[in-house]
Amino acid sequence: YEQHMLPKDNTISFPELIKLKRDGGQLSPAEIGTFVHGVTSGDIQNSQIGAMLMAIWQKGMTGEGTVPLTREMMNSGETFKWPKEWLVVDKHSTGGVGDKVSLPLAPALAACGCKVPMISGRGLAHTGGTLDKLESIRGFNVNQSVEQVKQILEDVGCCIVGQTENLVPADRVLYAIRDATSTVDSHPLIISSIISKKGAEGLSTLVLDVKFGRAALYKDVDSARCLAQSLITVGNKLGVKTGAVLSRMDSPIGQSVGNAVEVCEALECLKGRGSDDLKELVTNLGGHLLCMCGHSCTLESGKKEIALKLENGEALKKFEAMLMAQVVSADVAHSLCSNETDYFKHMKRAAHQTELEVPDNGAVLDIDGLALAEVLHKLGAGRTISGEEIDHSVGAEILVKIGQQIQKVAFRCIYTPFNARHECI
């Protein structure tokens, strides 16, 4: 990896920078460097950081400002460097309900010969986190050093890990304060957070899954398209070939929501089974990446190759190897990836199960992903503040599909009723 020194403008104080932005001024690249360096070094107080974030939220930032902000955040710590012959790719989702796409996608891409250093996050509010899902598996370790990540990529081709201590440290500080100051939905702050982390991964190609709908950050397709275009522009300007797919997020992806239950569904997808909508999203995003990085000549051929790796078991073998590389025992990894297995031999099983029945016969018109996620969050599946413990066993299995005629059971909810947060249900 490499570390970069940031340019600084020592002629202006932090309060003067805040005032400049508050009054609608544009910060120069050197002034942005001063702010980011202050964030990383601790020279700037949290109250001042919060004031700057609110000024950016209120006044916005042009592309000329967002690009240097992203670059300085990206270079605030380590950046990965890989062998030139590697095709290093990744995907990022803006968040949704039941989004377990990364779990089958990373090993499918590795089975195609790509290298996938997937640095993922944890869930907050109603959206689930990839790291939380994988930690449902006994022994899985998301904390890997730079050297360990490189070794796993050499040996397996993919890993799914947490952000290292020295990777984009400026984003770690800013993200926590954004959440505390209600500036999470700032366009330039979203862009700089996403692209700085992906740029630090040393990617050659990135595809973004930008969600829109009731259970997404952006409710309408036009807002999502605007964000996607800005992300593409900044990503490409920082040297990462970047593309985006817009996907609707009203109903959950697949037939399960929760941590352990989503791992089970991802494993079913890796075994060539599972829900059609999950397979479609995995093959679509994977196909775009293979086409963009030059591995496949067309989008369709890329999608077919990803689908083949899911069907023939090669992606499953990569997933099993990744589990073992990230400290899951060989016996557990092999059992989870065997054709017929009881997944909950190796993951916490919820103490209680409730089936929700519909009062009358009829047809399923809609499944409200946001409402379902909020209920599961209150049952312990999600966290309200960063670092809060969650119950990996809490989840829901959706037993129906939109348009289906039903007579009885619609949902199965599984939970362990020992969390204080359950009292509100």
Short mmCIF file of C-alpha atoms in Angstrom, two decimals:
data_model
loop_
_atom_site.label_atom_id
_atom_site.label_comp_id
_atom_site.label_asym_id
_atom_site.label_seq_id
_atom_site.Cartn_x
_atom_site.Cartn_y
_atom_site.Cartn_z
CA TYR A 1 0.00 0.00 0.00
CA GLU A 2 0.95 3.65 -0.21
CA GLN A 3 0.33 6.64 2.00
CA HIS A 4 0.01 10.16 0.64
CA MET A 5 0.71 13.55 2.16
CA LEU A 6 -2.09 16.07 1.84
CA PRO A 7 -1.61 19.60 0.55
CA LYS A 8 -2.43 22.22 3.16
CA ASP A 9 -3.21 25.90 3.13
CA ASN A 10 -1.81 27.20 6.42
CA THR A 11 -2.87 30.78 5.70
CA ILE A 12 -6.51 30.22 6.69
CA SER A 13 -7.96 29.09 10.02
CA PHE A 14 -10.66 26.46 10.49
CA PRO A 15 -13.30 29.04 11.57
CA GLU A 16 -12.49 31.07 8.43
CA LEU A 17 -12.96 27.95 6.27
CA ILE A 18 -16.33 27.28 7.89
CA LYS A 19 -17.43 30.89 7.42
CA LEU A 20 -16.37 30.82 3.76
CA LYS A 21 -18.46 27.73 3.08
CA ARG A 22 -21.38 28.91 5.23
CA ASP A 23 -21.60 32.10 3.18
CA GLY A 24 -21.74 30.16 -0.10
CA GLY A 25 -18.09 30.36 -1.12
CA GLN A 26 -16.19 27.61 -2.93
CA LEU A 27 -13.25 26.01 -1.17
CA SER A 28 -10.02 25.66 -3.14
CA PRO A 29 -8.29 22.24 -3.36
CA ALA A 30 -5.68 23.46 -0.85
CA GLU A 31 -8.40 24.63 1.56
CA ILE A 32 -10.17 21.28 1.22
CA GLY A 33 -6.80 19.63 1.94
CA THR A 34 -6.49 21.72 5.11
CA PHE A 35 -9.95 20.63 6.28
CA VAL A 36 -9.38 16.92 5.57
CA HIS A 37 -5.94 16.98 7.21
CA GLY A 38 -7.49 18.61 10.29
CA VAL A 39 -10.16 15.90 10.41
CA THR A 40 -7.59 13.09 10.13
CA SER A 41 -5.06 14.55 12.55
CA GLY A 42 -7.61 15.61 15.16
CA ASP A 43 -6.54 19.25 14.92
CA ILE A 44 -10.11 20.32 14.14
CA GLN A 45 -12.80 19.95 16.82
CA ASN A 46 -15.87 17.76 16.25
CA SER A 47 -18.08 20.84 16.64
CA GLN A 48 -16.17 22.54 13.83
CA ILE A 49 -16.41 19.44 11.64
CA GLY A 50 -20.16 19.35 12.27
CA ALA A 51 -20.43 23.03 11.34
CA MET A 52 -18.55 22.45 8.07
CA LEU A 53 -20.71 19.43 7.22
CA MET A 54 -23.87 21.45 7.84
CA ALA A 55 -22.51 24.27 5.65
CA ILE A 56 -21.86 21.74 2.85
CA TRP A 57 -25.34 20.26 3.37
CA GLN A 58 -26.95 23.72 3.13
CA LYS A 59 -24.85 25.29 0.37
CA GLY A 60 -23.91 22.21 -1.64
CA MET A 61 -20.68 21.72 -3.53
CA THR A 62 -19.84 21.90 -7.21
CA GLY A 63 -18.16 19.06 -9.08
CA GLU A 64 -14.95 21.09 -8.89
CA GLY A 65 -15.21 20.86 -5.10
CA THR A 66 -16.49 17.29 -4.78
CA VAL A 67 -13.60 15.80 -6.79
CA PRO A 68 -10.79 17.25 -4.61
CA LEU A 69 -12.77 16.46 -1.43
CA THR A 70 -13.05 12.84 -2.54
CA ARG A 71 -9.39 12.68 -3.58
CA GLU A 72 -8.14 14.11 -0.27
CA MET A 73 -10.35 11.71 1.71
CA MET A 74 -9.12 8.79 -0.40
CA ASN A 75 -5.50 9.79 0.25
CA SER A 76 -5.98 10.47 3.98
CA GLY A 77 -4.53 7.03 4.77
CA GLU A 78 -3.49 3.81 3.05
CA THR A 79 -4.29 3.06 -0.57
CA PHE A 80 -3.98 -0.42 -2.00
CA LYS A 81 -1.64 -1.18 -4.92
CA TRP A 82 -2.02 -4.43 -6.85
CA PRO A 83 -0.05 -6.28 -9.57
CA LYS A 84 -0.71 -4.66 -12.94
CA GLU A 85 -2.03 -7.88 -14.48
CA TRP A 86 -4.88 -8.18 -11.94
CA LEU A 87 -8.44 -7.21 -12.92
CA VAL A 88 -9.48 -5.62 -9.61
CA VAL A 89 -13.22 -4.96 -9.48
CA ASP A 90 -15.93 -4.24 -6.92
CA LYS A 91 -19.53 -3.16 -6.58
CA HIS A 92 -21.25 -0.83 -4.13
CA SER A 93 -24.93 -0.64 -3.24
CA THR A 94 -26.53 2.49 -1.82
CA GLY A 95 -28.48 0.24 0.57
CA GLY A 96 -31.73 -1.65 0.67
CA VAL A 97 -33.79 -4.34 2.38
CA GLY A 98 -32.75 -7.96 1.95
CA ASP A 99 -29.70 -6.91 -0.06
CA LYS A 100 -27.41 -9.93 0.16
CA VAL A 101 -26.08 -9.51 -3.41
CA SER A 102 -22.42 -9.14 -2.37
CA LEU A 103 -22.29 -12.62 -0.86
CA PRO A 104 -22.80 -14.55 -4.13
CA LEU A 105 -21.42 -11.81 -6.43
CA ALA A 106 -17.88 -11.57 -5.00
CA PRO A 107 -17.11 -15.32 -5.34
CA ALA A 108 -18.79 -15.48 -8.77
CA LEU A 109 -16.50 -12.70 -10.01
CA ALA A 110 -13.49 -14.46 -8.47
CA ALA A 111 -14.51 -17.63 -10.31
CA CYS A 112 -14.33 -15.58 -13.53
CA GLY A 113 -10.71 -14.64 -12.76
CA CYS A 114 -11.27 -11.20 -11.23
CA LYS A 115 -9.87 -9.98 -7.91
CA VAL A 116 -12.49 -8.57 -5.54
CA PRO A 117 -11.24 -6.72 -2.41
CA MET A 118 -14.75 -5.95 -1.15
CA ILE A 119 -14.57 -3.53 1.78
CA SER A 120 -18.06 -3.50 3.25
CA GLY A 121 -19.93 -1.84 6.07
CA ARG A 122 -22.33 -2.56 8.89
CA GLY A 123 -26.04 -1.94 9.03
CA LEU A 124 -27.46 1.25 10.48
CA ALA A 125 -31.17 2.10 10.84
CA HIS A 126 -33.33 -0.11 8.57
CA THR A 127 -30.65 -1.20 6.07
CA GLY A 128 -28.63 -4.35 6.69
CA GLY A 129 -24.84 -4.56 6.57
CA THR A 130 -22.85 -7.17 4.67
CA LEU A 131 -20.38 -7.57 7.55
CA ASP A 132 -23.21 -8.23 10.01
CA LYS A 133 -24.61 -10.92 7.74
CA LEU A 134 -21.27 -12.72 7.41
CA GLU A 135 -20.63 -12.54 11.15
CA SER A 136 -23.70 -14.74 11.55
CA ILE A 137 -21.34 -17.57 10.50
CA ARG A 138 -19.41 -18.97 13.44
CA GLY A 139 -15.77 -17.89 13.27
CA PHE A 140 -15.96 -15.51 10.29
CA ASN A 141 -13.42 -12.70 10.76
CA VAL A 142 -14.04 -9.43 8.90
CA ASN A 143 -10.91 -7.79 10.37
CA GLN A 144 -7.99 -8.43 8.02
CA SER A 145 -4.75 -6.49 7.64
CA VAL A 146 -3.57 -5.08 4.32
CA GLU A 147 -1.12 -7.97 4.00
CA GLN A 148 -3.83 -10.53 4.79
CA VAL A 149 -6.19 -9.02 2.21
CA LYS A 150 -3.51 -9.27 -0.47
CA GLN A 151 -2.76 -12.88 0.46
CA ILE A 152 -6.45 -13.83 0.34
CA LEU A 153 -6.79 -12.22 -3.09
CA GLU A 154 -3.77 -14.15 -4.34
CA ASP A 155 -5.03 -17.46 -2.92
CA VAL A 156 -8.82 -17.16 -3.38
CA GLY A 157 -9.59 -14.12 -5.54
CA CYS A 158 -12.09 -12.43 -3.24
CA CYS A 159 -12.57 -11.27 0.33
CA ILE A 160 -15.26 -9.34 2.18
CA VAL A 161 -13.71 -7.32 4.99
CA GLY A 162 -14.22 -4.27 7.16
CA GLN A 163 -12.45 -0.97 6.72
CA THR A 164 -8.91 -1.14 8.11
CA GLU A 165 -7.80 1.38 10.71
CA ASN A 166 -5.68 3.32 8.21
CA LEU A 167 -7.90 3.09 5.13
CA VAL A 168 -9.67 6.43 4.50
CA PRO A 169 -9.57 7.51 8.17
CA ALA A 170 -11.11 10.87 7.24
CA ASP A 171 -14.28 9.10 6.09
CA ARG A 172 -14.58 7.17 9.36
CA VAL A 173 -14.63 10.45 11.31
CA LEU A 174 -16.89 12.30 8.88
CA TYR A 175 -19.37 9.42 8.57
CA ALA A 176 -19.95 9.25 12.33
CA ILE A 177 -20.43 13.02 12.61
CA ARG A 178 -22.70 13.09 9.53
CA ASP A 179 -25.00 10.64 11.28
CA ALA A 180 -25.01 12.74 14.48
CA THR A 181 -25.67 16.03 12.63
CA SER A 182 -28.37 14.81 10.18
CA THR A 183 -26.19 15.52 7.15
CA VAL A 184 -26.16 11.92 5.85
CA ASP A 185 -28.24 12.82 2.79
CA SER A 186 -25.86 15.49 1.46
CA HIS A 187 -25.10 14.78 -2.20
CA PRO A 188 -21.36 15.70 -2.16
CA LEU A 189 -20.83 13.95 1.19
CA ILE A 190 -22.46 10.73 -0.08
CA ILE A 191 -20.33 10.81 -3.23
CA SER A 192 -17.05 11.53 -1.42
CA SER A 193 -17.70 8.80 1.16
CA ILE A 194 -18.47 6.08 -1.38
CA ILE A 195 -15.84 6.89 -4.00
CA SER A 196 -13.02 7.65 -1.55
CA LYS A 197 -13.24 4.14 -0.08
CA LYS A 198 -13.52 2.46 -3.48
CA GLY A 199 -10.67 4.56 -4.87
CA ALA A 200 -8.47 3.57 -1.94
CA GLU A 201 -9.11 -0.10 -2.81
CA GLY A 202 -7.06 0.44 -5.98
CA LEU A 203 -9.88 -0.71 -8.26
CA SER A 204 -9.72 -0.80 -12.01
CA THR A 205 -13.51 -1.08 -12.36
CA LEU A 206 -16.50 -0.27 -10.11
CA VAL A 207 -20.21 -0.78 -10.65
CA LEU A 208 -22.72 1.03 -8.44
CA ASP A 209 -26.13 -0.36 -7.58
CA VAL A 210 -28.09 2.84 -6.96
CA LYS A 211 -31.45 2.10 -5.33
CA PHE A 212 -34.66 4.09 -5.62
CA GLY A 213 -38.10 3.52 -4.09
CA ARG A 214 -39.89 3.46 -0.74
CA ALA A 215 -37.15 1.54 1.09
CA ALA A 216 -34.24 3.45 -0.51
CA LEU A 217 -32.48 6.69 0.36
CA TYR A 218 -33.81 8.22 -2.87
CA LYS A 219 -37.53 7.70 -3.41
CA ASP A 220 -37.77 8.57 -7.11
CA VAL A 221 -35.79 7.42 -10.13
CA ASP A 222 -34.77 10.95 -11.21
CA SER A 223 -33.00 11.64 -7.88
CA ALA A 224 -31.28 8.25 -8.05
CA ARG A 225 -30.18 8.88 -11.65
CA CYS A 226 -28.72 12.27 -10.64
CA LEU A 227 -26.73 10.64 -7.82
CA ALA A 228 -25.58 7.83 -10.12
CA GLN A 229 -24.32 10.27 -12.74
CA SER A 230 -22.39 12.28 -10.14
CA LEU A 231 -20.83 9.11 -8.70
CA ILE A 232 -19.81 7.98 -12.20
CA THR A 233 -18.25 11.38 -12.97
CA VAL A 234 -16.21 11.57 -9.75
CA GLY A 235 -15.17 7.91 -9.92
CA ASN A 236 -13.89 8.24 -13.47
CA LYS A 237 -12.06 11.49 -12.68
CA LEU A 238 -10.20 9.67 -9.91
CA GLY A 239 -9.07 6.94 -12.30
CA VAL A 240 -11.63 4.22 -11.53
CA LYS A 241 -13.71 3.07 -14.48
CA THR A 242 -17.16 3.55 -12.97
CA GLY A 243 -20.67 2.61 -14.10
CA ALA A 244 -24.05 2.36 -12.41
CA VAL A 245 -27.26 0.34 -12.47
CA LEU A 246 -30.53 1.77 -11.16
CA SER A 247 -32.65 -0.79 -9.28
CA ARG A 248 -36.02 -0.46 -7.58
CA MET A 249 -36.18 -0.90 -3.81
CA ASP A 250 -39.82 -1.10 -2.71
CA SER A 251 -40.01 -4.78 -1.78
CA PRO A 252 -37.15 -6.83 -0.28
CA ILE A 253 -34.63 -8.56 -2.54
CA GLY A 254 -35.29 -12.29 -2.40
CA GLN A 255 -37.43 -14.05 0.17
CA SER A 256 -35.59 -13.28 3.42
CA VAL A 257 -34.68 -10.25 5.53
CA GLY A 258 -32.29 -10.45 8.49
CA ASN A 259 -28.70 -11.50 8.99
CA ALA A 260 -28.49 -15.30 9.33
CA VAL A 261 -31.51 -15.94 7.08
CA GLU A 262 -29.97 -13.83 4.31
CA VAL A 263 -26.74 -15.85 4.50
CA CYS A 264 -28.87 -18.98 4.01
CA GLU A 265 -30.53 -17.46 0.95
CA ALA A 266 -27.17 -16.35 -0.48
CA LEU A 267 -25.86 -19.89 -0.08
CA GLU A 268 -28.92 -21.20 -1.92
CA CYS A 269 -28.14 -18.76 -4.76
CA LEU A 270 -24.54 -20.06 -4.84
CA LYS A 271 -25.93 -23.58 -5.16
CA GLY A 272 -27.91 -22.61 -8.26
CA ARG A 273 -31.17 -22.35 -6.35
CA GLY A 274 -32.99 -19.55 -4.57
CA SER A 275 -35.07 -16.59 -5.68
CA ASP A 276 -35.09 -15.39 -9.28
CA ASP A 277 -34.84 -11.67 -8.45
CA LEU A 278 -31.66 -12.20 -6.42
CA LYS A 279 -30.07 -14.22 -9.25
CA GLU A 280 -31.09 -11.56 -11.77
CA LEU A 281 -29.47 -8.73 -9.79
CA VAL A 282 -26.28 -10.74 -9.18
CA THR A 283 -25.91 -11.68 -12.86
CA ASN A 284 -26.77 -8.16 -14.04
CA LEU A 285 -24.24 -6.39 -11.79
CA GLY A 286 -21.60 -9.06 -12.43
CA GLY A 287 -22.21 -8.90 -16.18
CA HIS A 288 -21.74 -5.14 -16.18
CA LEU A 289 -18.44 -5.47 -14.29
CA LEU A 290 -17.09 -8.19 -16.62
CA CYS A 291 -18.03 -6.12 -19.65
CA MET A 292 -16.65 -2.85 -18.25
CA CYS A 293 -13.28 -4.33 -17.24
CA GLY A 294 -12.83 -5.97 -20.66
CA HIS A 295 -13.17 -9.57 -19.50
CA SER A 296 -16.35 -10.04 -21.58
CA CYS A 297 -17.08 -8.61 -25.01
CA THR A 298 -20.74 -7.83 -24.29
CA LEU A 299 -23.05 -7.36 -21.33
CA GLU A 300 -25.01 -10.48 -22.26
CA SER A 301 -21.90 -12.68 -22.41
CA GLY A 302 -20.83 -11.32 -19.03
CA LYS A 303 -24.21 -12.10 -17.50
CA LYS A 304 -24.13 -15.62 -18.94
CA GLU A 305 -20.68 -16.26 -17.47
CA ILE A 306 -21.78 -15.13 -13.99
CA ALA A 307 -24.91 -17.30 -14.26
CA LEU A 308 -22.77 -20.27 -15.29
CA LYS A 309 -20.46 -19.87 -12.27
CA LEU A 310 -23.52 -19.93 -10.00
CA GLU A 311 -24.95 -23.00 -11.73
CA ASN A 312 -21.77 -25.12 -12.02
CA GLY A 313 -20.60 -24.68 -8.42
CA GLU A 314 -17.41 -22.72 -9.16
CA ALA A 315 -18.69 -19.64 -7.31
CA LEU A 316 -19.67 -21.85 -4.35
CA LYS A 317 -16.12 -23.28 -4.21
CA LYS A 318 -14.71 -19.74 -4.11
CA PHE A 319 -17.10 -18.83 -1.30
CA GLU A 320 -16.02 -21.89 0.68
CA ALA A 321 -12.35 -20.97 0.16
CA MET A 322 -13.07 -17.39 1.24
CA LEU A 323 -14.75 -18.61 4.45
CA MET A 324 -11.68 -20.66 5.34
CA ALA A 325 -9.32 -17.80 4.43
CA GLN A 326 -11.29 -15.60 6.84
CA VAL A 327 -10.86 -18.05 9.73
CA VAL A 328 -14.02 -20.19 9.46
CA SER A 329 -13.04 -23.80 10.19
CA ALA A 330 -12.79 -26.14 7.21
CA ASP A 331 -15.52 -28.40 8.67
CA VAL A 332 -17.98 -25.52 9.07
CA ALA A 333 -17.18 -24.06 5.63
CA HIS A 334 -17.57 -27.44 3.94
CA SER A 335 -20.83 -28.17 5.75
CA LEU A 336 -22.37 -24.81 4.84
CA CYS A 337 -21.40 -25.30 1.20
CA SER A 338 -22.54 -28.92 0.92
CA ASN A 339 -25.62 -29.58 -1.18
CA GLU A 340 -27.92 -30.51 1.69
CA THR A 341 -27.21 -29.08 5.13
CA ASP A 342 -28.83 -27.58 8.19
CA TYR A 343 -27.44 -24.05 8.03
CA PHE A 344 -28.32 -23.38 11.65
CA LYS A 345 -25.86 -25.96 12.87
CA HIS A 346 -23.31 -23.19 12.26
CA MET A 347 -25.37 -20.04 12.89
CA LYS A 348 -27.47 -18.95 15.84
CA ARG A 349 -31.03 -20.22 15.58
CA ALA A 350 -33.76 -17.93 16.90
CA ALA A 351 -35.54 -19.18 19.99
CA HIS A 352 -39.02 -18.39 18.69
CA GLN A 353 -40.80 -18.55 15.35
CA THR A 354 -44.13 -16.93 14.52
CA GLU A 355 -46.10 -17.38 11.32
CA LEU A 356 -48.26 -14.42 10.33
CA GLU A 357 -51.52 -15.44 8.68
CA VAL A 358 -53.70 -13.29 6.45
CA PRO A 359 -57.27 -12.80 7.68
CA ASP A 360 -58.91 -13.52 4.30
CA ASN A 361 -58.14 -15.17 1.00
CA GLY A 362 -56.87 -12.89 -1.75
CA ALA A 363 -53.88 -11.81 -3.82
CA VAL A 364 -50.59 -10.22 -2.75
CA LEU A 365 -50.56 -6.68 -4.14
CA ASP A 366 -47.41 -5.39 -2.44
CA ILE A 367 -44.72 -6.23 0.12
CA ASP A 368 -43.54 -3.17 2.03
CA GLY A 369 -39.80 -3.68 2.50
CA LEU A 370 -39.35 -0.59 4.67
CA ALA A 371 -42.11 -1.56 7.12
CA LEU A 372 -40.75 -5.10 7.41
CA ALA A 373 -37.18 -3.89 7.96
CA GLU A 374 -38.29 -1.44 10.65
CA VAL A 375 -40.10 -4.18 12.57
CA LEU A 376 -37.06 -6.48 12.41
CA HIS A 377 -34.83 -3.60 13.48
CA LYS A 378 -36.92 -3.14 16.63
CA LEU A 379 -36.76 -6.88 17.28
CA GLY A 380 -32.96 -6.63 17.40
CA ALA A 381 -31.80 -7.30 13.83
CA GLY A 382 -30.43 -3.77 13.38
CA ARG A 383 -28.72 -1.07 15.37
CA THR A 384 -29.74 2.48 16.24
CA ILE A 385 -26.27 3.74 17.11
CA SER A 386 -22.88 2.72 15.74
CA GLY A 387 -21.30 -0.16 17.67
CA GLU A 388 -24.56 -1.42 19.17
CA GLU A 389 -24.90 -5.20 19.51
CA ILE A 390 -27.39 -6.93 17.21
CA ASP A 391 -29.14 -10.31 17.24
CA HIS A 392 -28.02 -12.17 14.11
CA SER A 393 -30.82 -14.73 14.50
CA VAL A 394 -33.67 -12.24 14.06
CA GLY A 395 -35.23 -12.29 10.61
CA ALA A 396 -38.23 -12.88 8.40
CA GLU A 397 -38.90 -15.39 5.66
CA ILE A 398 -41.37 -14.15 3.06
CA LEU A 399 -43.51 -17.09 2.03
CA VAL A 400 -45.41 -15.35 -0.77
CA LYS A 401 -44.66 -13.33 -3.90
CA ILE A 402 -46.36 -10.29 -5.39
CA GLY A 403 -49.28 -11.38 -7.54
CA GLN A 404 -49.65 -14.72 -5.76
CA GLN A 405 -53.08 -15.95 -4.67
CA ILE A 406 -52.91 -16.79 -0.96
CA GLN A 407 -55.11 -18.55 1.54
CA LYS A 408 -53.17 -18.70 4.77
CA VAL A 409 -49.57 -17.95 5.83
CA ALA A 410 -47.73 -14.92 4.43
CA PHE A 411 -44.68 -14.40 6.66
CA ARG A 412 -42.55 -16.33 9.12
CA CYS A 413 -40.85 -14.15 11.72
CA ILE A 414 -38.03 -15.58 13.84
CA TYR A 415 -36.72 -13.83 16.93
CA THR A 416 -35.32 -14.15 20.44
CA PRO A 417 -37.43 -12.09 22.88
CA PHE A 418 -34.75 -11.03 25.38
CA ASN A 419 -33.80 -7.62 24.03
CA ALA A 420 -35.15 -4.50 25.72
CA ARG A 421 -35.94 -3.06 22.30
CA HIS A 422 -38.58 -5.77 21.83
CA GLU A 423 -40.88 -4.11 24.37
CA CYS A 424 -42.10 -1.64 21.75
CA ILE A 425 -43.45 -4.42 19.51
#
